[in-house]
Amino acid sequence: MPVSAQLAPAAQHDAVPPVIRTIPPVSSGTGAAPVVPLAPAPETSASTPSRASTVSPADGSTTNAPAGVPALQARVTDLTGTLDTARRQGLEQRLAALEQRKGAQVAVLIVPTTAPDTIEQFATRVFDAWKLGRKGTDDGVLLIMAKNDRTLRIEVGYGLEGAIPDAMAGRIIREQIVPRLQAGDYAGGIEAGVAAIEKLVDGEALPAPSANSDESMFSGFSVSELDLAFVIGMTVLFLAGSTLVAGLGAAVASWFFFGTWWAVVAGGVAGLLLSGVLGVLGVKRLFREWLGRGGGGGGSGGGFGGGFGGGRGGRGGFGGGGGFRGGFGGFGGGGGRSGGGGASGRW
C-alpha cells in the first residue's frame, strides 16, 4: 500500500504555494526508510538590486564612480560660477605674484560636490594629478571647496608642512574662511583663506624661484645656437641698418637677455656708438654693397631693401615671444607631492 507523506516547505514566500510530494512504495523488502526529497529553496525576486553598486537602467553603468579631476589650466578653477571675473582675476594675479616671489604654487578649486569621495579623498586625487609645487621642494598648496557639500579643505605639500601645519590649516578654515561662508560671502571666504596661506608661505625659507620663463623660452636651443643667432642678428643690424636701427636693436636685445631698464639704456647707447664708429670707418658701406650683390645683383639699394626688409619681417615674427608669454600665463604643476597634510572643515 503506498505511503504518503505531506511535507511543509522549509521557508514560505508569499508567492510560493506549499509543496506536496508523493513518495512511491519501496519495491525491495529490505525495510529501508524511503528517501524524502527536500522542498525547494525560496525564490528571490530577480529585480532586487545588489548592495555592491546601483545600476543605472539606461546604460547599465554604476552610479558610484569617482568624480573626475578637472584639468589644471589656471591657478583658480571655479566649476560653480561662484566667483565673478574680477574676483577670480584678482586671485589669479595674487597667486601668480606669490609664485614669482617665493616659487610656491597655490591653487584654488571650487566644485559642486566631491561625491562619492570625501573631501579628503578628492583633494588628494586632485593634488596628485595637478602636482602642485616644485619637484623636490614640494611647495604646493590646494584650497578646495565643495559648495553643495558645504565642505572644504586645505591640502599642503610636503615642503610646506612646517609653514602650514595641520593645526594652522585648521585655524585658517575655522577663523578666516568658515565665518564668511556661513554669511554667504563665498568669494570673501576664499580670498581670506588665500591671504592667510600667502602670509605663511612668505614667512617660510624656500629656495629662490628659477627664471621659468627664460628656461622655457630657450628650451629648444642650445647655448651655442643662441650665441650664434645673437651674433648674426646684431651683426646685420650694426652693418646693414642705420645708426638709429642699430641702437634700437641693441636696446631690445639687452631687454631680452637681462630684463632691466638700465641694461636697455646701456645696450642702446653702446649700439649707437658702435654703429657710428663702423659708419665712420666705412665698414657699413662695404657691407651694404656686399649684401646688395648677394641679393641677386639688383643693385645695392634694391638688393639691400629686399634683404633687410625680409629680415625685419622675420624679427617681427620673433615677437612670438609675446605669444610665449601668453602661454606662460597658463598654469601647470611643477611636479610636487602631498603627504596628506592639511585640514578639512564644514559650514
Coordinates of C-alpha atoms in Angstrom, one line a residue:
M1 CA 0.0 0.0 0.0
P2 CA 1.5 3.4 -1.0
V3 CA 2.9 5.5 1.8
S4 CA 2.0 9.2 1.5
A5 CA 3.9 12.0 3.2
Q6 CA 3.0 15.6 3.3
L7 CA 5.9 18.0 3.8
A8 CA 5.7 21.6 4.7
P9 CA 8.2 23.9 2.8
A10 CA 11.4 24.9 4.6
A11 CA 10.6 28.6 4.1
Q12 CA 7.5 30.1 2.6
H13 CA 7.3 33.0 0.3
D14 CA 4.1 34.9 -0.3
A15 CA 4.1 33.9 -4.0
V16 CA 5.2 30.3 -3.4
P17 CA 2.4 27.7 -2.5
P18 CA 3.0 24.7 -0.3
V19 CA 4.7 21.8 -2.0
I20 CA 3.1 18.3 -1.7
R21 CA 5.1 15.3 -3.0
T22 CA 4.1 11.6 -3.1
I23 CA 6.7 9.0 -2.2
P24 CA 6.4 5.8 -4.2
P25 CA 6.4 2.5 -2.3
V26 CA 9.7 0.7 -1.7
S27 CA 9.9 -2.3 -4.0
S28 CA 12.6 -4.2 -2.1
G29 CA 11.9 -6.0 1.1
T30 CA 14.9 -4.6 3.0
G31 CA 12.7 -2.3 5.1
A32 CA 14.9 0.7 4.4
A33 CA 13.4 4.1 5.1
P34 CA 12.3 5.9 1.9
V35 CA 14.3 8.9 0.8
V36 CA 12.3 12.1 1.2
P37 CA 13.1 14.8 -1.3
L38 CA 13.7 18.3 0.1
A39 CA 11.4 21.2 -0.6
P40 CA 12.9 23.8 -3.0
A41 CA 14.6 26.9 -1.5
P42 CA 12.5 30.1 -1.6
E43 CA 12.9 32.1 -4.7
T44 CA 14.4 35.6 -4.6
S45 CA 12.9 38.3 -6.8
A46 CA 15.2 39.0 -9.8
S47 CA 14.5 42.7 -9.5
T48 CA 16.3 43.0 -6.2
P49 CA 19.5 45.2 -6.8
S50 CA 22.9 44.2 -5.5
R51 CA 24.3 46.0 -2.5
A52 CA 27.7 46.5 -4.2
S53 CA 26.5 49.1 -6.6
T54 CA 23.4 50.8 -8.0
V55 CA 22.9 50.1 -11.7
S56 CA 21.5 52.7 -14.0
P57 CA 18.7 51.3 -16.1
A58 CA 19.7 53.5 -19.0
D59 CA 23.1 52.1 -19.7
G60 CA 23.9 49.6 -17.0
S61 CA 26.7 51.7 -15.6
T62 CA 27.2 52.1 -11.9
T63 CA 26.5 55.5 -10.3
N64 CA 29.2 55.4 -7.6
A65 CA 32.1 56.2 -10.0
P66 CA 34.6 58.7 -8.5
A67 CA 34.2 62.4 -9.5
G68 CA 36.6 63.4 -12.3
V69 CA 39.6 65.6 -11.6
P70 CA 39.3 68.8 -13.8
A71 CA 42.2 69.8 -16.0
L72 CA 44.7 72.2 -14.5
Q73 CA 44.6 75.4 -16.6
A74 CA 44.7 78.2 -14.1
R75 CA 45.5 78.9 -10.5
V76 CA 41.8 79.4 -9.8
T77 CA 39.4 76.9 -11.2
D78 CA 35.7 77.6 -10.4
L79 CA 33.3 75.0 -11.8
T80 CA 30.3 76.5 -10.0
G81 CA 30.3 80.1 -11.3
T82 CA 30.7 81.4 -7.7
L83 CA 33.5 83.9 -8.4
D84 CA 32.9 86.8 -10.8
T85 CA 35.5 87.7 -13.3
A86 CA 37.1 90.5 -11.3
R87 CA 37.4 88.4 -8.1
R88 CA 38.8 85.4 -10.0
Q89 CA 41.4 87.6 -11.9
G90 CA 42.4 89.2 -8.6
L91 CA 43.1 85.9 -7.0
E92 CA 45.0 84.7 -10.1
Q93 CA 47.2 87.8 -10.0
R94 CA 47.8 87.4 -6.3
L95 CA 48.8 83.7 -6.6
A96 CA 51.0 84.4 -9.7
A97 CA 52.9 87.1 -7.8
L98 CA 53.4 84.7 -4.9
E99 CA 54.9 82.1 -7.2
Q100 CA 57.2 84.7 -8.7
R101 CA 58.2 85.9 -5.3
K102 CA 58.6 82.6 -3.4
G103 CA 58.4 79.8 -6.0
A104 CA 55.5 78.1 -4.2
Q105 CA 52.4 77.1 -6.2
V106 CA 49.0 77.7 -4.6
A107 CA 45.8 76.7 -6.4
V108 CA 42.1 77.2 -5.7
L109 CA 39.4 74.7 -6.8
I110 CA 35.6 75.2 -6.4
V111 CA 33.4 72.2 -7.3
P112 CA 29.7 71.4 -6.7
T113 CA 30.4 68.1 -5.0
T114 CA 33.1 65.5 -4.4
A115 CA 30.7 62.6 -4.1
P116 CA 31.1 59.8 -3.7
D117 CA 34.6 60.7 -2.4
T118 CA 35.1 62.6 0.8
I119 CA 36.7 66.0 0.6
E120 CA 40.0 64.5 1.8
Q121 CA 40.0 61.7 -0.8
F122 CA 39.1 64.1 -3.6
A123 CA 41.7 66.7 -2.5
T124 CA 44.4 64.0 -2.6
R125 CA 43.5 62.9 -6.0
V126 CA 43.5 66.4 -7.4
F127 CA 46.8 67.2 -5.8
D128 CA 48.4 64.0 -7.2
A129 CA 47.0 64.8 -10.7
W130 CA 48.0 68.5 -10.6
K131 CA 51.4 68.0 -9.0
L132 CA 51.4 71.4 -7.3
G133 CA 54.7 72.8 -6.2
R134 CA 58.3 72.4 -7.4
K135 CA 59.7 68.9 -7.8
G136 CA 61.9 68.1 -4.9
T137 CA 60.7 71.2 -3.0
D138 CA 57.1 70.1 -2.9
D139 CA 55.9 73.6 -2.0
G140 CA 52.3 73.4 -3.3
V141 CA 49.0 74.1 -1.6
L142 CA 45.5 73.3 -2.7
L143 CA 42.4 75.2 -1.3
I144 CA 39.3 73.2 -2.4
M145 CA 35.7 73.9 -1.7
A146 CA 32.7 71.7 -2.5
K147 CA 29.9 74.2 -2.5
N148 CA 26.9 71.8 -2.4
D149 CA 28.5 69.5 0.1
R150 CA 29.4 72.5 2.3
T151 CA 32.9 71.1 2.9
L152 CA 36.3 72.5 2.2
R153 CA 40.0 71.5 2.7
I154 CA 43.5 72.9 2.6
E155 CA 45.8 70.3 1.2
V156 CA 49.5 71.0 1.9
G157 CA 52.6 69.7 0.1
Y158 CA 55.5 68.1 1.9
G159 CA 57.7 71.1 1.7
L160 CA 55.2 73.5 3.3
E161 CA 54.1 71.2 6.2
G162 CA 56.4 73.2 8.5
A163 CA 55.0 76.5 7.5
I164 CA 51.4 75.3 7.4
P165 CA 51.0 72.5 9.9
D166 CA 47.6 70.8 10.3
A167 CA 46.7 72.9 13.3
M168 CA 47.4 76.1 11.5
A169 CA 45.4 75.0 8.4
G170 CA 42.5 74.2 10.7
R171 CA 42.6 77.6 12.2
I172 CA 42.6 79.3 8.8
I173 CA 39.5 77.3 7.9
R174 CA 37.7 77.9 11.2
E175 CA 38.6 81.5 11.8
Q176 CA 39.1 83.0 8.3
I177 CA 37.0 81.0 5.8
V178 CA 34.0 79.4 7.5
P179 CA 32.5 82.6 9.1
R180 CA 32.4 84.2 5.7
L181 CA 31.0 81.1 4.0
Q182 CA 28.3 81.0 6.7
A183 CA 27.4 84.6 5.9
G184 CA 27.1 83.7 2.2
D185 CA 30.3 85.6 1.2
Y186 CA 31.9 82.8 -0.7
A187 CA 34.4 85.0 -2.6
G188 CA 35.4 86.7 0.6
G189 CA 36.0 83.4 2.3
I190 CA 38.2 82.2 -0.5
E191 CA 40.1 85.5 -0.5
A192 CA 40.6 85.4 3.3
G193 CA 42.0 81.8 3.0
V194 CA 44.4 82.7 0.2
A195 CA 45.6 85.7 2.1
A196 CA 46.3 83.6 5.2
I197 CA 48.1 81.0 3.2
E198 CA 50.1 83.6 1.4
K199 CA 51.3 85.1 4.7
L200 CA 52.5 81.8 5.9
V201 CA 54.3 81.0 2.7
D202 CA 56.0 84.4 2.7
G203 CA 57.4 83.6 6.1
E204 CA 58.9 80.3 5.1
A205 CA 62.5 80.0 3.8
L206 CA 62.2 78.4 0.4
P207 CA 64.6 78.0 -2.5
A208 CA 64.6 81.0 -4.8
P209 CA 62.3 80.7 -7.8
S210 CA 64.1 80.0 -11.1
A211 CA 63.6 82.0 -14.2
N212 CA 61.0 79.6 -15.6
S213 CA 60.0 81.9 -18.4
D214 CA 63.6 82.2 -19.7
E215 CA 64.2 78.5 -19.4
S216 CA 61.0 77.7 -21.3
M217 CA 61.7 80.3 -24.0
F218 CA 65.2 78.9 -24.7
S219 CA 64.5 75.2 -24.1
G220 CA 64.5 74.4 -27.8
F221 CA 68.0 75.9 -28.3
S222 CA 71.5 75.1 -27.1
V223 CA 73.7 77.8 -25.7
S224 CA 75.9 77.8 -28.8
E225 CA 72.9 78.2 -31.1
L226 CA 71.6 81.2 -29.1
D227 CA 75.0 82.8 -29.2
L228 CA 75.3 82.3 -32.9
A229 CA 71.8 83.6 -33.6
F230 CA 72.5 86.7 -31.5
V231 CA 75.9 87.4 -33.1
I232 CA 74.4 87.1 -36.6
G233 CA 71.4 89.3 -35.8
M234 CA 73.4 92.0 -34.2
T235 CA 76.0 92.0 -37.0
V236 CA 73.3 92.5 -39.6
L237 CA 71.8 95.4 -37.5
F238 CA 75.1 97.1 -37.0
L239 CA 76.4 96.8 -40.5
A240 CA 73.3 97.0 -42.6
G241 CA 71.0 99.3 -40.7
S242 CA 71.1 102.9 -39.8
T243 CA 72.7 104.1 -36.6
L244 CA 69.3 104.5 -35.0
V245 CA 68.2 101.0 -36.0
A246 CA 71.4 99.6 -34.6
G247 CA 70.8 101.4 -31.3
L248 CA 67.2 100.2 -31.0
G249 CA 68.3 96.7 -31.8
A250 CA 70.9 96.7 -29.1
A251 CA 68.3 98.0 -26.6
V252 CA 65.8 95.3 -27.5
A253 CA 68.5 92.6 -27.2
S254 CA 69.5 93.9 -23.8
W255 CA 66.0 93.8 -22.6
F256 CA 65.5 90.3 -24.0
F257 CA 68.6 88.9 -22.2
F258 CA 68.8 91.0 -19.0
G259 CA 65.2 92.3 -18.5
T260 CA 66.2 95.5 -16.7
W261 CA 65.9 99.2 -17.8
W262 CA 69.5 100.0 -17.0
A263 CA 70.5 97.2 -19.4
V264 CA 68.2 98.7 -22.1
V265 CA 69.8 102.1 -21.7
A266 CA 73.4 100.8 -21.7
G267 CA 72.8 98.5 -24.6
G268 CA 71.1 101.2 -26.7
V269 CA 73.9 103.7 -26.1
A270 CA 76.6 101.1 -26.9
G271 CA 74.8 100.2 -30.1
L272 CA 74.6 103.8 -31.2
L273 CA 78.3 104.3 -30.5
L274 CA 79.4 101.1 -32.2
S275 CA 77.2 101.7 -35.2
G276 CA 78.6 105.3 -35.6
V277 CA 82.2 104.0 -35.4
L278 CA 81.6 101.4 -38.0
G279 CA 80.0 104.0 -40.3
V280 CA 83.0 106.3 -40.0
L281 CA 85.3 103.5 -40.9
G282 CA 83.3 102.7 -44.0
V283 CA 82.6 99.1 -42.8
K284 CA 78.8 99.7 -43.1
R285 CA 79.1 100.9 -46.7
L286 CA 81.1 98.0 -47.7
F287 CA 78.7 95.5 -46.1
R288 CA 75.7 97.1 -47.8
E289 CA 77.4 96.7 -51.2
W290 CA 78.2 93.1 -50.4
L291 CA 74.7 92.4 -49.2
G292 CA 73.3 94.1 -52.3
R293 CA 75.3 91.9 -54.6
G294 CA 74.2 88.8 -52.6
G295 CA 70.6 89.8 -53.0
G296 CA 70.6 88.9 -56.7
G297 CA 72.5 91.7 -58.4
G298 CA 69.6 94.1 -58.3
G299 CA 71.8 97.0 -57.3
S300 CA 72.9 97.8 -53.8
G301 CA 69.7 99.8 -53.0
G302 CA 67.3 97.3 -54.4
G303 CA 69.1 94.3 -53.1
F304 CA 69.5 95.7 -49.6
G305 CA 65.9 96.9 -49.4
G306 CA 64.6 93.4 -50.2
G307 CA 67.1 91.6 -48.0
F308 CA 66.8 93.8 -44.9
G309 CA 63.0 94.2 -45.3
G310 CA 62.7 90.4 -45.1
G311 CA 65.0 90.4 -42.1
R312 CA 62.8 92.9 -40.2
G313 CA 59.8 90.9 -41.1
G314 CA 61.4 87.8 -39.6
R315 CA 62.3 89.8 -36.5
G316 CA 58.7 90.8 -36.1
G317 CA 57.9 87.1 -36.3
F318 CA 60.2 86.5 -33.4
G319 CA 57.9 88.7 -31.5
G320 CA 56.3 85.3 -30.9
G321 CA 57.9 85.9 -27.6
G322 CA 54.6 87.7 -26.8
G323 CA 52.8 84.5 -27.7
F324 CA 55.1 82.6 -25.4
R325 CA 54.3 84.9 -22.6
G326 CA 50.6 84.4 -23.2
G327 CA 51.2 80.7 -23.0
F328 CA 53.2 81.1 -19.8
G329 CA 50.2 82.9 -18.5
G330 CA 48.7 79.5 -18.3
F331 CA 49.4 77.3 -15.3
G332 CA 50.9 73.9 -14.8
G333 CA 52.1 71.9 -11.8
G334 CA 55.8 71.6 -11.2
G335 CA 56.0 68.0 -10.0
G336 CA 55.3 68.5 -6.3
R337 CA 53.7 65.9 -3.9
S338 CA 51.4 65.9 -1.0
G339 CA 51.9 63.9 2.1
G340 CA 48.2 64.2 3.1
G341 CA 48.9 67.1 5.5
G342 CA 46.3 69.9 6.0
A343 CA 42.9 70.2 7.4
S344 CA 39.2 70.0 6.5
G345 CA 36.1 71.8 7.6
R346 CA 32.3 72.3 7.1
W347 CA 30.0 75.3 7.3

